Structures are given as structure tokens and as C-alpha cells.
Short mmCIF file of C-alpha atoms in Angstrom, two decimals:
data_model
loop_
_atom_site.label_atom_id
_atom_site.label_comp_id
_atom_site.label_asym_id
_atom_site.label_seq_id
_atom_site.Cartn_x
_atom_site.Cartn_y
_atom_site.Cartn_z
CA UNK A 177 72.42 -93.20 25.31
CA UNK A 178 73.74 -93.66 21.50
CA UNK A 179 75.98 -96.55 21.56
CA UNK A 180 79.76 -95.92 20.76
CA UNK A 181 81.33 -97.73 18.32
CA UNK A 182 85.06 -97.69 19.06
CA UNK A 183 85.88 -100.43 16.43
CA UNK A 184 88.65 -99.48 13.49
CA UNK A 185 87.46 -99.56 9.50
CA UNK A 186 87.89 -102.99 8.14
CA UNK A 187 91.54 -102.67 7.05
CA UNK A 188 93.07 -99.98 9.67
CA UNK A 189 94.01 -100.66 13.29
CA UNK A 190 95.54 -99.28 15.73
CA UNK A 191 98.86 -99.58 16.91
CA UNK A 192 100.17 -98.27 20.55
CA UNK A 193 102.36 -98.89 23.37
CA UNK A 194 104.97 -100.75 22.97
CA UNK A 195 104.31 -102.45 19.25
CA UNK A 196 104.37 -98.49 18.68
CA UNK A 197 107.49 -97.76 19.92
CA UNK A 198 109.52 -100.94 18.35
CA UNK A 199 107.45 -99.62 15.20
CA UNK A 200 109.21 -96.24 15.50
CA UNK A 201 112.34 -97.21 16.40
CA UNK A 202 112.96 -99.65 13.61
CA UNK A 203 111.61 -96.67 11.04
CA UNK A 204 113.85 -94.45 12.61
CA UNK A 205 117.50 -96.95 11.70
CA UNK A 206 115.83 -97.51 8.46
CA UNK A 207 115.62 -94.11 7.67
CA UNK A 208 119.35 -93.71 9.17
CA UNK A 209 121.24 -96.10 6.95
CA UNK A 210 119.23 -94.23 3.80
CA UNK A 211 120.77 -91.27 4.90
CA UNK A 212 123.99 -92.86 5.11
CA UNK A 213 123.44 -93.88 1.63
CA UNK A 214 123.49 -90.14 0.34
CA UNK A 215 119.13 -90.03 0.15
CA UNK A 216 117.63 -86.80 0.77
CA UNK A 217 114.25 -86.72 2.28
CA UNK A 218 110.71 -85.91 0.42
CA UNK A 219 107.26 -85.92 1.73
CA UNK A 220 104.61 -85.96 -0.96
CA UNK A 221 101.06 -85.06 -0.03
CA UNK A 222 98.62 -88.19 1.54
CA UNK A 223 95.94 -87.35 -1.59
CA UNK A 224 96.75 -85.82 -4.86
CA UNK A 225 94.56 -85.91 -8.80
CA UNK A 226 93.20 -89.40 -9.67
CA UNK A 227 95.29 -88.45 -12.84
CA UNK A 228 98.71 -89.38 -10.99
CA UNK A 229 98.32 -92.71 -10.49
CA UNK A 230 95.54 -93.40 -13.13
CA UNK A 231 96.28 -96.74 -15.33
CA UNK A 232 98.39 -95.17 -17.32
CA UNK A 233 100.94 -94.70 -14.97
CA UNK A 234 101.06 -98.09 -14.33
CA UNK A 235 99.66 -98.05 -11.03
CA UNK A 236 96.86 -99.25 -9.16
CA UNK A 237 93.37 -99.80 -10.77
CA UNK A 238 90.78 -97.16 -10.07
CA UNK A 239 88.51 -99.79 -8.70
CA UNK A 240 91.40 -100.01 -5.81
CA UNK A 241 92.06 -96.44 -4.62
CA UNK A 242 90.36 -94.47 -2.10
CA UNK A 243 88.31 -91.68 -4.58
CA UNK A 244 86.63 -88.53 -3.68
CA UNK A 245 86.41 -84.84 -4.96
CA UNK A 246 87.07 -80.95 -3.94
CA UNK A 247 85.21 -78.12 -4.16
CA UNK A 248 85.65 -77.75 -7.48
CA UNK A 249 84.66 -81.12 -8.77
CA UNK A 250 88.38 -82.54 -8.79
CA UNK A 251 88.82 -86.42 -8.33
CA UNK A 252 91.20 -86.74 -5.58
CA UNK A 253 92.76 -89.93 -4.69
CA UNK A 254 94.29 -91.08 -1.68
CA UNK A 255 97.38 -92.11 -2.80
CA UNK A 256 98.06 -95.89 -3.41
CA UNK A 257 101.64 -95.96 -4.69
CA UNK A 258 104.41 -93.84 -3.09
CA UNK A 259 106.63 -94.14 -6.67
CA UNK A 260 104.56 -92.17 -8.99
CA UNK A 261 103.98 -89.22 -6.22
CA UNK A 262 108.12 -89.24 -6.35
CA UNK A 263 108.14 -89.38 -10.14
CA UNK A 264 105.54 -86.04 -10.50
CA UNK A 265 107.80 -83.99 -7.78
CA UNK A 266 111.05 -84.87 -9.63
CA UNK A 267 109.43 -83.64 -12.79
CA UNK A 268 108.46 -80.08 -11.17
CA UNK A 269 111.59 -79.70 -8.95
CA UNK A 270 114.59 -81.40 -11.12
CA UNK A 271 113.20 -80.66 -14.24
CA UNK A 272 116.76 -79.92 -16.12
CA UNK A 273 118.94 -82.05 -13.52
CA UNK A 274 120.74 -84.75 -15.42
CA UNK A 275 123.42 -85.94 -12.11
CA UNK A 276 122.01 -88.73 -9.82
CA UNK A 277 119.24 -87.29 -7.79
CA UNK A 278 118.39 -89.74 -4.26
CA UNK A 279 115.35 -89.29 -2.64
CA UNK A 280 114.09 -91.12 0.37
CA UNK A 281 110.84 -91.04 2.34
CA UNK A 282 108.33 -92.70 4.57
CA UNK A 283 104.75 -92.28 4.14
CA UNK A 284 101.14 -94.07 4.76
CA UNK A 285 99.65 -96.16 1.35
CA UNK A 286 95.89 -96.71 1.10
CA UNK A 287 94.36 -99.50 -1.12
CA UNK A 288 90.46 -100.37 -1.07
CA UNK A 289 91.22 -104.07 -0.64
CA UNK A 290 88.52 -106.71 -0.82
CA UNK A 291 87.00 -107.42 2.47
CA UNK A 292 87.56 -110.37 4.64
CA UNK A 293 90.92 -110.79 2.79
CA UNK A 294 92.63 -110.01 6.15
CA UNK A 295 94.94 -107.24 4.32
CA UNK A 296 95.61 -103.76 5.44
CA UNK A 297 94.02 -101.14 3.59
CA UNK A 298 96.34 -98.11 5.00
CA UNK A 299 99.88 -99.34 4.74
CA UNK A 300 103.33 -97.32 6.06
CA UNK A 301 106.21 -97.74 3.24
CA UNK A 302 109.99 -96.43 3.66
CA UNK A 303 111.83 -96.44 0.24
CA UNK A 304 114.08 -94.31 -2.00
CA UNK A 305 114.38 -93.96 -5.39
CA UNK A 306 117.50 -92.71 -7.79
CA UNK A 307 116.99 -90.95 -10.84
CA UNK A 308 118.80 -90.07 -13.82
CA UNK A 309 121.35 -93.25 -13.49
CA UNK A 310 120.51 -95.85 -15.51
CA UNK A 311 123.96 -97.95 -14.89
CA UNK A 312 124.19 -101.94 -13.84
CA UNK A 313 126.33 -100.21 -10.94
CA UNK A 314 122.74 -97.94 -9.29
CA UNK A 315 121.21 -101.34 -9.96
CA UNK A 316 123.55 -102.56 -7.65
CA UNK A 317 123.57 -100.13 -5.10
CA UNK A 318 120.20 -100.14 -4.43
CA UNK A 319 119.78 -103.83 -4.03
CA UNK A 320 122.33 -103.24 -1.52
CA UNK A 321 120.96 -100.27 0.25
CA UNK A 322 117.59 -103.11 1.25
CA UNK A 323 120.64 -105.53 2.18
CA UNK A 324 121.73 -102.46 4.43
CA UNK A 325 118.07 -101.28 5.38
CA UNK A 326 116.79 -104.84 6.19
CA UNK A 327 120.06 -105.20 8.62
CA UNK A 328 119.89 -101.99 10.44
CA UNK A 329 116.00 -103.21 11.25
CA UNK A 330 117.24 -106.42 13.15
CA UNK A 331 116.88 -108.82 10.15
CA UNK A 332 119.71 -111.14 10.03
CA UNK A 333 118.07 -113.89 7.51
CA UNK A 334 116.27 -112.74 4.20
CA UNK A 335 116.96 -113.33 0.86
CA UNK A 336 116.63 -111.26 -2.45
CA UNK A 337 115.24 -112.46 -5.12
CA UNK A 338 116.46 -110.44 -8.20
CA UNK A 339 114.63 -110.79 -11.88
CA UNK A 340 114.56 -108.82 -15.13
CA UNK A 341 111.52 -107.97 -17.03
CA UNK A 342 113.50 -107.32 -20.25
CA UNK A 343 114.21 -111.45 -20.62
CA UNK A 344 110.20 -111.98 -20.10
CA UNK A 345 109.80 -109.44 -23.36
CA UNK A 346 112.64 -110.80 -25.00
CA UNK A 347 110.75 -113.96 -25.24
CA UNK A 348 107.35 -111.97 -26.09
CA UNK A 349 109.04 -110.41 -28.58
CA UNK A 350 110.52 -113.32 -30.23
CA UNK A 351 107.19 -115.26 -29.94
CA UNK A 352 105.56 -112.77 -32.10
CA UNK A 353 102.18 -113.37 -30.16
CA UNK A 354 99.02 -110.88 -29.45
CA UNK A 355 98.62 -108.67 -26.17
CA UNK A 356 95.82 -111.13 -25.35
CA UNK A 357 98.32 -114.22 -25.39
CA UNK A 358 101.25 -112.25 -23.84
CA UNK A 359 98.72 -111.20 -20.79
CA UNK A 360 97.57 -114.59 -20.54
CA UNK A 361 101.39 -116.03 -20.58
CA UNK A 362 102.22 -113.24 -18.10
CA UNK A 363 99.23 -114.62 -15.63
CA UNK A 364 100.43 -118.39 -15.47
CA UNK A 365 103.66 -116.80 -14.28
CA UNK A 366 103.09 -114.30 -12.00
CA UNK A 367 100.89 -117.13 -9.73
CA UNK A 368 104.10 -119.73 -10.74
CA UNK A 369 101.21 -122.30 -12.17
CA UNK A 370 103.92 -123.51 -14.62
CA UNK A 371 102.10 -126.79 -15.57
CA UNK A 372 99.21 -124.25 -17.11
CA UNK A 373 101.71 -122.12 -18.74
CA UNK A 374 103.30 -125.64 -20.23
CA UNK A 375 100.00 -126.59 -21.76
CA UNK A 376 98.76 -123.21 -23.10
CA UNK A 377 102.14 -122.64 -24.77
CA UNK A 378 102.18 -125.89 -26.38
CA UNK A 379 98.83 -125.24 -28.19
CA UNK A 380 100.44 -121.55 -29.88
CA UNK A 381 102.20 -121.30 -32.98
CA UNK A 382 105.31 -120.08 -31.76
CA UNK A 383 108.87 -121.27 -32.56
CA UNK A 384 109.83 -124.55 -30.70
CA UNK A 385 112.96 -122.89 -28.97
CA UNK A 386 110.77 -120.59 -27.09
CA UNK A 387 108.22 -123.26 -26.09
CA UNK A 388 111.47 -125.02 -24.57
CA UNK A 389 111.74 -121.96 -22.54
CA UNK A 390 108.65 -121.28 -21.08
CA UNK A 391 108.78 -125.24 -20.32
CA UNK A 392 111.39 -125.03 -17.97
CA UNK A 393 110.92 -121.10 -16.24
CA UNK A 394 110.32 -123.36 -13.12
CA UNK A 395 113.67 -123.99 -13.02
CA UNK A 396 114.85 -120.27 -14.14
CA UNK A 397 115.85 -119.87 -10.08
CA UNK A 398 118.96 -119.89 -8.35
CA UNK A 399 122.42 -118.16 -7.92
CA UNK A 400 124.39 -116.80 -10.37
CA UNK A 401 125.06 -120.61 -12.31
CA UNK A 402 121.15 -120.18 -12.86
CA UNK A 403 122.28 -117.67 -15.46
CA UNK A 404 124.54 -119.04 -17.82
CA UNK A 405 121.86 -122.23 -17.97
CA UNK A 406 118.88 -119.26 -19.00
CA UNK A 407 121.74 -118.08 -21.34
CA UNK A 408 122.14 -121.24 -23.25
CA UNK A 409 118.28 -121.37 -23.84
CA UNK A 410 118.07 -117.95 -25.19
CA UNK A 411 121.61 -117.88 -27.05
CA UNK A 412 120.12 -116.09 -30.36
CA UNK A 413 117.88 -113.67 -28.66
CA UNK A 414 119.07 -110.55 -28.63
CA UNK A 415 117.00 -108.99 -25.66
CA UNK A 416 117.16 -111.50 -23.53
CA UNK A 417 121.16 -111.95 -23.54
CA UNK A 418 121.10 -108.08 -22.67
CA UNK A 419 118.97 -108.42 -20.00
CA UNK A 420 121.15 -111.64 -18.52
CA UNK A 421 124.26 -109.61 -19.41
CA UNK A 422 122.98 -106.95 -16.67
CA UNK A 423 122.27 -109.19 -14.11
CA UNK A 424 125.72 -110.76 -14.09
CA UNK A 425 126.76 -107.17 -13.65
CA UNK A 426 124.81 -106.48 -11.02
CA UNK A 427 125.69 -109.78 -9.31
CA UNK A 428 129.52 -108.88 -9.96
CA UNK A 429 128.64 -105.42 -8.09
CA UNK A 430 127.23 -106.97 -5.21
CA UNK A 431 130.05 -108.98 -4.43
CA UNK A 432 131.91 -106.52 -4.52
CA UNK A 433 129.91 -105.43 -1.32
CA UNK A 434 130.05 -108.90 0.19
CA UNK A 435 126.35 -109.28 0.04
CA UNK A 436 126.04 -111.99 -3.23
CA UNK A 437 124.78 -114.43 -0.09
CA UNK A 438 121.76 -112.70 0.44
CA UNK A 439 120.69 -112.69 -3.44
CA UNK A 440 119.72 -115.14 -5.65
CA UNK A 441 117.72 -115.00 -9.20
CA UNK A 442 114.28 -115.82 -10.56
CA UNK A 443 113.24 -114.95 -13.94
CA UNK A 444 109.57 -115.91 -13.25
CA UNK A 445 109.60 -112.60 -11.45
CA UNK A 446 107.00 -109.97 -12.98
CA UNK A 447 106.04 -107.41 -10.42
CA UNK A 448 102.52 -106.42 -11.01
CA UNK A 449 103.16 -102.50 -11.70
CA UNK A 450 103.38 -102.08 -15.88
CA UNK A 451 105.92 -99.37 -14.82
CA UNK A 452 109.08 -101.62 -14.28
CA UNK A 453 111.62 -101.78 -17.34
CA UNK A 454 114.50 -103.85 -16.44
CA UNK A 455 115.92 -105.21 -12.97
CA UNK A 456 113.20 -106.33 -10.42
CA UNK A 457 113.92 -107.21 -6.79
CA UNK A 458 111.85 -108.67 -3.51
CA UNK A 459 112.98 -109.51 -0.53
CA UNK A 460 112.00 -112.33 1.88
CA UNK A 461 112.17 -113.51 5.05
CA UNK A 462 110.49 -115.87 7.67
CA UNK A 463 107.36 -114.99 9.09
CA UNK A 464 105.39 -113.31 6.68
CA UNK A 465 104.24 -114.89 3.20
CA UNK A 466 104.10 -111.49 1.60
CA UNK A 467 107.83 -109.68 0.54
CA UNK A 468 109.15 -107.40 2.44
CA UNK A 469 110.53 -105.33 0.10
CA UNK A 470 109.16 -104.53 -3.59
CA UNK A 471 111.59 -102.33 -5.75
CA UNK A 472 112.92 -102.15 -9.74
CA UNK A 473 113.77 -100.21 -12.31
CA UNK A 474 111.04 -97.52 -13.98
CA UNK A 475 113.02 -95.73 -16.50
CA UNK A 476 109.75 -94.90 -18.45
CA UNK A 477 107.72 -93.42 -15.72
CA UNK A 478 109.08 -89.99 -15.31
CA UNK A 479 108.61 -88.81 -19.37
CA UNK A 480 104.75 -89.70 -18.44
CA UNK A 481 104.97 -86.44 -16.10
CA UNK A 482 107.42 -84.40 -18.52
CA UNK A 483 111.31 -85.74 -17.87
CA UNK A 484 112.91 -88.40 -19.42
CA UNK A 485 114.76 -89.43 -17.07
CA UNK A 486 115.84 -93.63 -16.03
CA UNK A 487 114.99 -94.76 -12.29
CA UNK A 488 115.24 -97.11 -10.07
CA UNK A 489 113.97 -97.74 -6.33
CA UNK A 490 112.13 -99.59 -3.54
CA UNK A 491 109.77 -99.90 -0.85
CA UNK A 492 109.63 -101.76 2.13
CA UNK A 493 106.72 -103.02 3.87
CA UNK A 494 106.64 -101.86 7.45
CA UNK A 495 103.89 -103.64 8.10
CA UNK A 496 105.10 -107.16 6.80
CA UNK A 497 108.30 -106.37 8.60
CA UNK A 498 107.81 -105.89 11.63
CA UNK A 499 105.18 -108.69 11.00
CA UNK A 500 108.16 -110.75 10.90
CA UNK A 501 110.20 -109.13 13.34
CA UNK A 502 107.58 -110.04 15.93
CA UNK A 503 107.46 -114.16 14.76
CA UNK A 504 111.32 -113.84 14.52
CA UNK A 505 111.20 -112.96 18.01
CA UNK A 506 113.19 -109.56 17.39
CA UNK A 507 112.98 -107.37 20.11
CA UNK A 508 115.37 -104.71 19.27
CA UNK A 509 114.08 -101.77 20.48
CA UNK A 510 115.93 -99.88 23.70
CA UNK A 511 113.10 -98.60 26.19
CA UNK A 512 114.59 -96.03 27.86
CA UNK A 513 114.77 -95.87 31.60
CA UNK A 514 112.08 -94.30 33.14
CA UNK A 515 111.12 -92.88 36.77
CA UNK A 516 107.52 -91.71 38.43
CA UNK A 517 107.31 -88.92 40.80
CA UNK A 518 104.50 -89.23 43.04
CA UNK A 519 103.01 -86.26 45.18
CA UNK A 520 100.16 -84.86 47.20
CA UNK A 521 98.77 -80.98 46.38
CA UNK A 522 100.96 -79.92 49.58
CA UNK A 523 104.23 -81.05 47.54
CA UNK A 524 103.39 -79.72 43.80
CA UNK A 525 106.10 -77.24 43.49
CA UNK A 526 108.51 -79.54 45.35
CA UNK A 527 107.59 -82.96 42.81
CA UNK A 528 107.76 -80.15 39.88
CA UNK A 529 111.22 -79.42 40.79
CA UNK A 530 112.40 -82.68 40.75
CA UNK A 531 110.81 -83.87 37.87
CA UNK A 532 112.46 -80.83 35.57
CA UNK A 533 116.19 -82.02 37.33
CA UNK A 534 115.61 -85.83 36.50
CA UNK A 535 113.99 -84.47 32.47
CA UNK A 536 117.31 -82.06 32.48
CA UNK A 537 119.46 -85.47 32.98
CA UNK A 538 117.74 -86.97 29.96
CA UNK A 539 115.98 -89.54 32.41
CA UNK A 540 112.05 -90.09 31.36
CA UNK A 541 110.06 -89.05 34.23
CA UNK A 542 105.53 -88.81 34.88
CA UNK A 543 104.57 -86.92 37.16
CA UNK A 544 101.34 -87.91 39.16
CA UNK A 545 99.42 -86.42 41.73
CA UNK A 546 98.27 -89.34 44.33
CA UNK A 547 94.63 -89.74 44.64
CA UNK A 548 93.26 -90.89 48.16
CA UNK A 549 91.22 -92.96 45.57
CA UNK A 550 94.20 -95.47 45.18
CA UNK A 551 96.30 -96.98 47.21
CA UNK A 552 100.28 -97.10 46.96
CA UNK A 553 100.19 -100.68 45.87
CA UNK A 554 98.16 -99.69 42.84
CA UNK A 555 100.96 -96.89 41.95
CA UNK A 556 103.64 -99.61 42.34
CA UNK A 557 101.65 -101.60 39.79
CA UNK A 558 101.35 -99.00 37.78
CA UNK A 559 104.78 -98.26 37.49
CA UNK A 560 105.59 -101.74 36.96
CA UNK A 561 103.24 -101.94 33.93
CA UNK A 562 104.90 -99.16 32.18
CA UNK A 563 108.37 -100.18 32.48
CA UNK A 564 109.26 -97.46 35.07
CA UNK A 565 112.80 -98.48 36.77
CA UNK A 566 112.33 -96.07 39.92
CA UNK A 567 109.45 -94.27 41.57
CA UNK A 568 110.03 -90.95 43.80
CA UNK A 569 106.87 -90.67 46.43
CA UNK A 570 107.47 -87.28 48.03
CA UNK A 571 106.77 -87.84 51.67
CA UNK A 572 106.84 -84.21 52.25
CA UNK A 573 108.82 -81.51 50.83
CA UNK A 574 112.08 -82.51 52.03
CA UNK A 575 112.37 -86.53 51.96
CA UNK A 576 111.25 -88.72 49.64
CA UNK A 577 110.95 -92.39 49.11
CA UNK A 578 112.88 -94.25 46.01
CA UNK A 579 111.86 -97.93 45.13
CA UNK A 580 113.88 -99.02 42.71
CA UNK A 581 111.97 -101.75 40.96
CA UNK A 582 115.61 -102.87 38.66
CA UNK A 583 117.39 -103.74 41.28
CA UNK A 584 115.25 -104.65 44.49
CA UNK A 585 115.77 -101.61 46.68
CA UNK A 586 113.63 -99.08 49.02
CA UNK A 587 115.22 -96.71 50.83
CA UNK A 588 113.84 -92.88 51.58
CA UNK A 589 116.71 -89.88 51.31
CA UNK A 590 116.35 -86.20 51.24
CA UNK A 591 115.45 -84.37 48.52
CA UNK A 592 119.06 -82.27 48.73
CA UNK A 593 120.29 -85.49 48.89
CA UNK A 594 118.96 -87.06 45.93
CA UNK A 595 119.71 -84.46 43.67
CA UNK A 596 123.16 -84.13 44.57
CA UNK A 597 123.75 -87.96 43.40
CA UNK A 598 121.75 -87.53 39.96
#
């Protein structure tokens, strides 16, 4: 006989019982407290064309993403980004809307990792994105919508880190230096090897004041004090006092909301997708090394699919959340109580009957026919496993036995009884 292999892909797995259900249940708030933020829902297909998320976009490289082709000779992608499958729908849907349109959604990512990386290839993301408000104030909001999200999913310590892409190409700018030396700059930063980015700086021919700068962007971290010190360094750039000029807003905004406790600032912060314009975001927390939240502003994205319009939005990492949930020692989801009715073939109708009055009560009830095979002990074990409170064994069709595993107790009554009390 052929040998079954019943082993996942490298990068998928499986996830059941109850890691499922606290999985669902902490999706399900999430998605809650987006509603409660004005999102509307959106489901985008799982593949679309290679041509939506090709580099121009800004997304993934080809080399990453999933690739294969239709009947007529397509390249089809599964998709690796959620944000540019948003971006093409708003194009085709809210073509001529200029108010705020809010979007949320939840969907399955899928990136051809390298192997023995220990990463998931096929990822679940819940985000939202808001279009056509391009305000300090949306910034805002949706930094506070993850402060919301992240609460309503049983997190009660993370952190924000909040940068702005628009000081990094202030500096650029200023600098005056190729796309070679700006991608090599941008490298040293992004893996925060600021010793390297020191000493390849110092070797350019750049002006001394922004040498002084990339010198200290290991100290460009903090609260809001942070700013005014980045401020000082940059005083005659134009871009770059813009750029700090919006984050004070959105750090004004915030406390407004009470939240400026869970955000600080780190200019080092370059998110890998070329898509983001202005305000970045991630959020941390213990447990996981990886954020659990990746978001920013893309006002430049949506005129790639045919509407200029400025965005902003986020994604959280169910995965690395509930990564940390489970190191946090969050147990947050309610199991609902449960009950097993157990009959013989001479007591179908009878078990049937009961079972629908117990369902009709909102109680969770199996039913399952006893086997001489096993003996009652095994059904109590059973039951015990799978977080049943109370089991019903029909003795015939008018008494039946009730162990109620919560609370210690045996005791047999009669059916008329029984569902008299319920």
C-alpha cells in the first residue's frame, strides 16, 4: 500500500481545536472594533494578474509570489500583499468618490519564503485602509484604530513605533546623491547597522550638516522631545521640517484620544514596500520579534490603477499575534458550555428530541450513539477532553442519567423532568 504523506508544505500548518477557536474569536473582536470605527467590509479574490502587485506597485518581488497561469496563458499570482488588491477595487468601484471611503477586511497572504527560515508562507492579515483623506487627523485615527484593535484582542502592553519616510528623503534630497548611494544608505538603516552607515557616509561628498545627521539616526528614537532634537538638526531643510511638523500633529491627535503612552517615534523607520509616502507605523509587543502590525501612508498607489487618490492603512499579523498572545499567556477566549447526549438505537428519536430542546436553549450539544465497543468510562473521558460540562446517557426513553462534570454531581431524572428545568 502507497504510503500517505499527511505532512503540511514547508510554510503552512494546520491549526485546530482549541488554538482554532481562540484564533477565531480574537479575529472576530478585531473585526468588531473596525466596524465600530465606521470600516465597511471587502473581500478581494485569493489570486488575481501578476500585473497587480508587480514591482511597480511597490510590492513584493516576483521571485517571492506564488506564480502560475489560466487557460489562456495569464500569469496569475497568489496574492502577497492585501493593500494593492484594496487599491485596484477602489479604482473600479469609487472611481469619482472624493469623501473618506473605509474599508476593512481579513484575508490569507502567501509569500514563497526561503526554506528552513522557519516563516509562514500563507499568512491571515486583518487591516483597513482610508482613502481620499490625506489629513494629520486620518493619520491619527488610524494609529488609534491598532491602539483600539490590539486592545479588543487581549493585548494590554505594546508599543507603536511611528516614523515618516518624507524626513529620510528630505535628507536624500538635500544630499544630492545617486539612487545607488541612496539604496545603499537606505540598507544600513533598515537593518539599524548605524556604525556602517557612519563610515560609508563619511567617505561621500555630501554637506557636513547632513553627515551630522545620519551620525546620530541611532538616537532619532523616543517620545515626542525626540522631535524637536531631529528638528534642530534639520532646521534649514525644508522637507524634513514638514514631515516633523506632521508628526507633532499626529502626536497632538493622539492625545487627544489618551493613547500618546502607547506611541513613541523612530525615524530609522523605512518599511520595505516603495509604496509608503509619509507616516509609517509598527507595533510591538512581547513575545514575538516580528511587529505585529505594519501600516502607513500610500498616497501614490491608487493613480498606478487610475485614481489619484491619498491613503493610508494597516495590517496586522494574526499569526505574530496570537504568537504572542499564547507566550503572554492570554487566554481570552469564552468556550461555551457544552453537553453530550448519549443513546442506544432503541432511544434515537428520544436522544434526538432532547438534543434539538438543549440546541433551541443555545446550549452546545453532540449527539452520540454508544457503541458496545466502548465502555462508559471512555465516554466520560471523552467528554472531559472536549470541554463538555454535562453528559445526558439515556437509560431508556423516559430517564436519563446527568453527570455534571463542573460541579461534581450524578444524579438520573426523567426526561419530562429534565426538560421542564432547562
Amino acid at each position: 500500500m502507497k504510503e500517505l504523506n499527511l505532512h503540511t508544505p514547508e510554510g503552512v500548518r494546520d491549526i485546530y481545536n482549541i488554538e482554532c477557536a481562540e484564533r477565531k474569536s480574537t479575529i472576530s473582536r478585531i473585526l468588531d472594533e473596525l466596524h465600530l470605527h465606521g470600516n465597511h467590509d471587502i473581500e478581494t479574490p485569493t489570486f488575481e494578474y501578476f500585473d497587480i502587485f508587480n514591482n511597480d506597485k511597490g510590492s513584493a518581488h516576483s521571485y517571492e509570489m506564488y506564480k502560475f497561469f489560466d487557460r489562456n496563458n495569464n500569469t496569475l499570482v497568489l496574492r502577497p500583499d492585501m493593500t494593492p488588491s484594496i487599491a485596484r477595487s477602489v479604482a473600479k468601484y469609487y472611481a469619482d468618490e472624493a469623501l473618506p471611503i473605509r474599508l476593512c477586511y481579513e484575508g490569507h497572504t502567501f509569500l514563497n519564503a526561503p526554506q528552513h527560515q522557519g516563516k509562514l508562507n500563507e499568512t491571515t492579515q486583518i487591516g483597513c485602509e482610508l482613502i481620499n483623506d490625506d489629513s494629520s487627523a486620518a493619520d491619527a485615527e488610524m494609529i488609534a484604530c491598532v491602539v483600539d484593535c490590539l486592545k479588543a484582542a487581549g493585548l494590554t502592553e505594546f508599543q507603536i513605533e511611528i516614523g515618516e519616510v518624507e524626513f529620510f528623503k528630505g535628507l536624500i534630497k538635500e544630499a544630492g546623491v545617486s539612487a545607488d548611494v541612496e539604496e545603499k544608505i537606505r540598507d544600513y538603516i533598515q537593518i539599524k547597522n548605524f556604525f556602517g552607515l557612519s563610515e560609508f557616509v563619511s567617505s561621500l561628498d555630501i554637506p557636513e550638516n547632513i553627515k551630522s545627521v545620519f551620525d546620530t539616526f541611532d538616537t532619532l528614537f523616543g517620545g515626542a522631545e525626540m522631535l524637536e532634537k531631529a528638528a534642530s538638526l534639520t532646521a534649514g531643510n525644508a522637507e524634513c521640517n514638514l514631515a516633523l511638523e506632521r508628526l507633532n500633529k499626529v502626536y497632538t491627535a493622539l492625545s487627544f484620544y489618551g493613547y500618546e503612552n502607547y506611541v513613541g517615534f523612530d525615524l530609522s523607520m523605512i518599511n520595505g514596500y516603495d509604496y509608503y509616502t509619509g507616516v509609517v507605523f509598527s507595533a510591538y509587543t512581547y513575545g514575538t520579534g516580528n511587529p505585529i502590525v505594519k501600516g502607513g501612508r500610500y498616497n501614490d498607489l491608487l493613480k498606478q490603477y487610475g485614481k489619484d487618490a491619498p491613503s493610508i492603512g494597516f495590517a496586522i499579523q494574526i499569526d505574530d499575534l496570537m504568537n504572542a498572545k499564547a507566550r503572554q499567556k492570554i487566554n481570552d477566549v469564552v468556550i461555551p458550555e457544552a453537553s453530550l447526549v448519549i443513546y442506544t438505537i432503541e432511544n434515537q428519536e428520544t436522544a434526538i428530541h432532547l438534543a434539538e430542546k438543549l440546541r433551541a436553549k443555545k446550549i452546545v450539544t453532540e449527539l452520540v450513539r454508544k457503541s458496545k465497543q466502548h465502555e462508559e468510562s471512555e465516554y466520560e473521558a471523552y467528554a472531559k477532553a472536549n470541554s463538555i460540562c454535562k453528559s445526558y446517557s439515556l437509560m431508556d426513553t423516559e430517564n436519563v442519567r446527568i453527570v455534571d462534570y463542573k460541579n461534581d454531581t450524578d444524579q438520573t431524572k426523567t426526561i419530562k423532568d429534565l426538560e421542564a428545568s432547562l
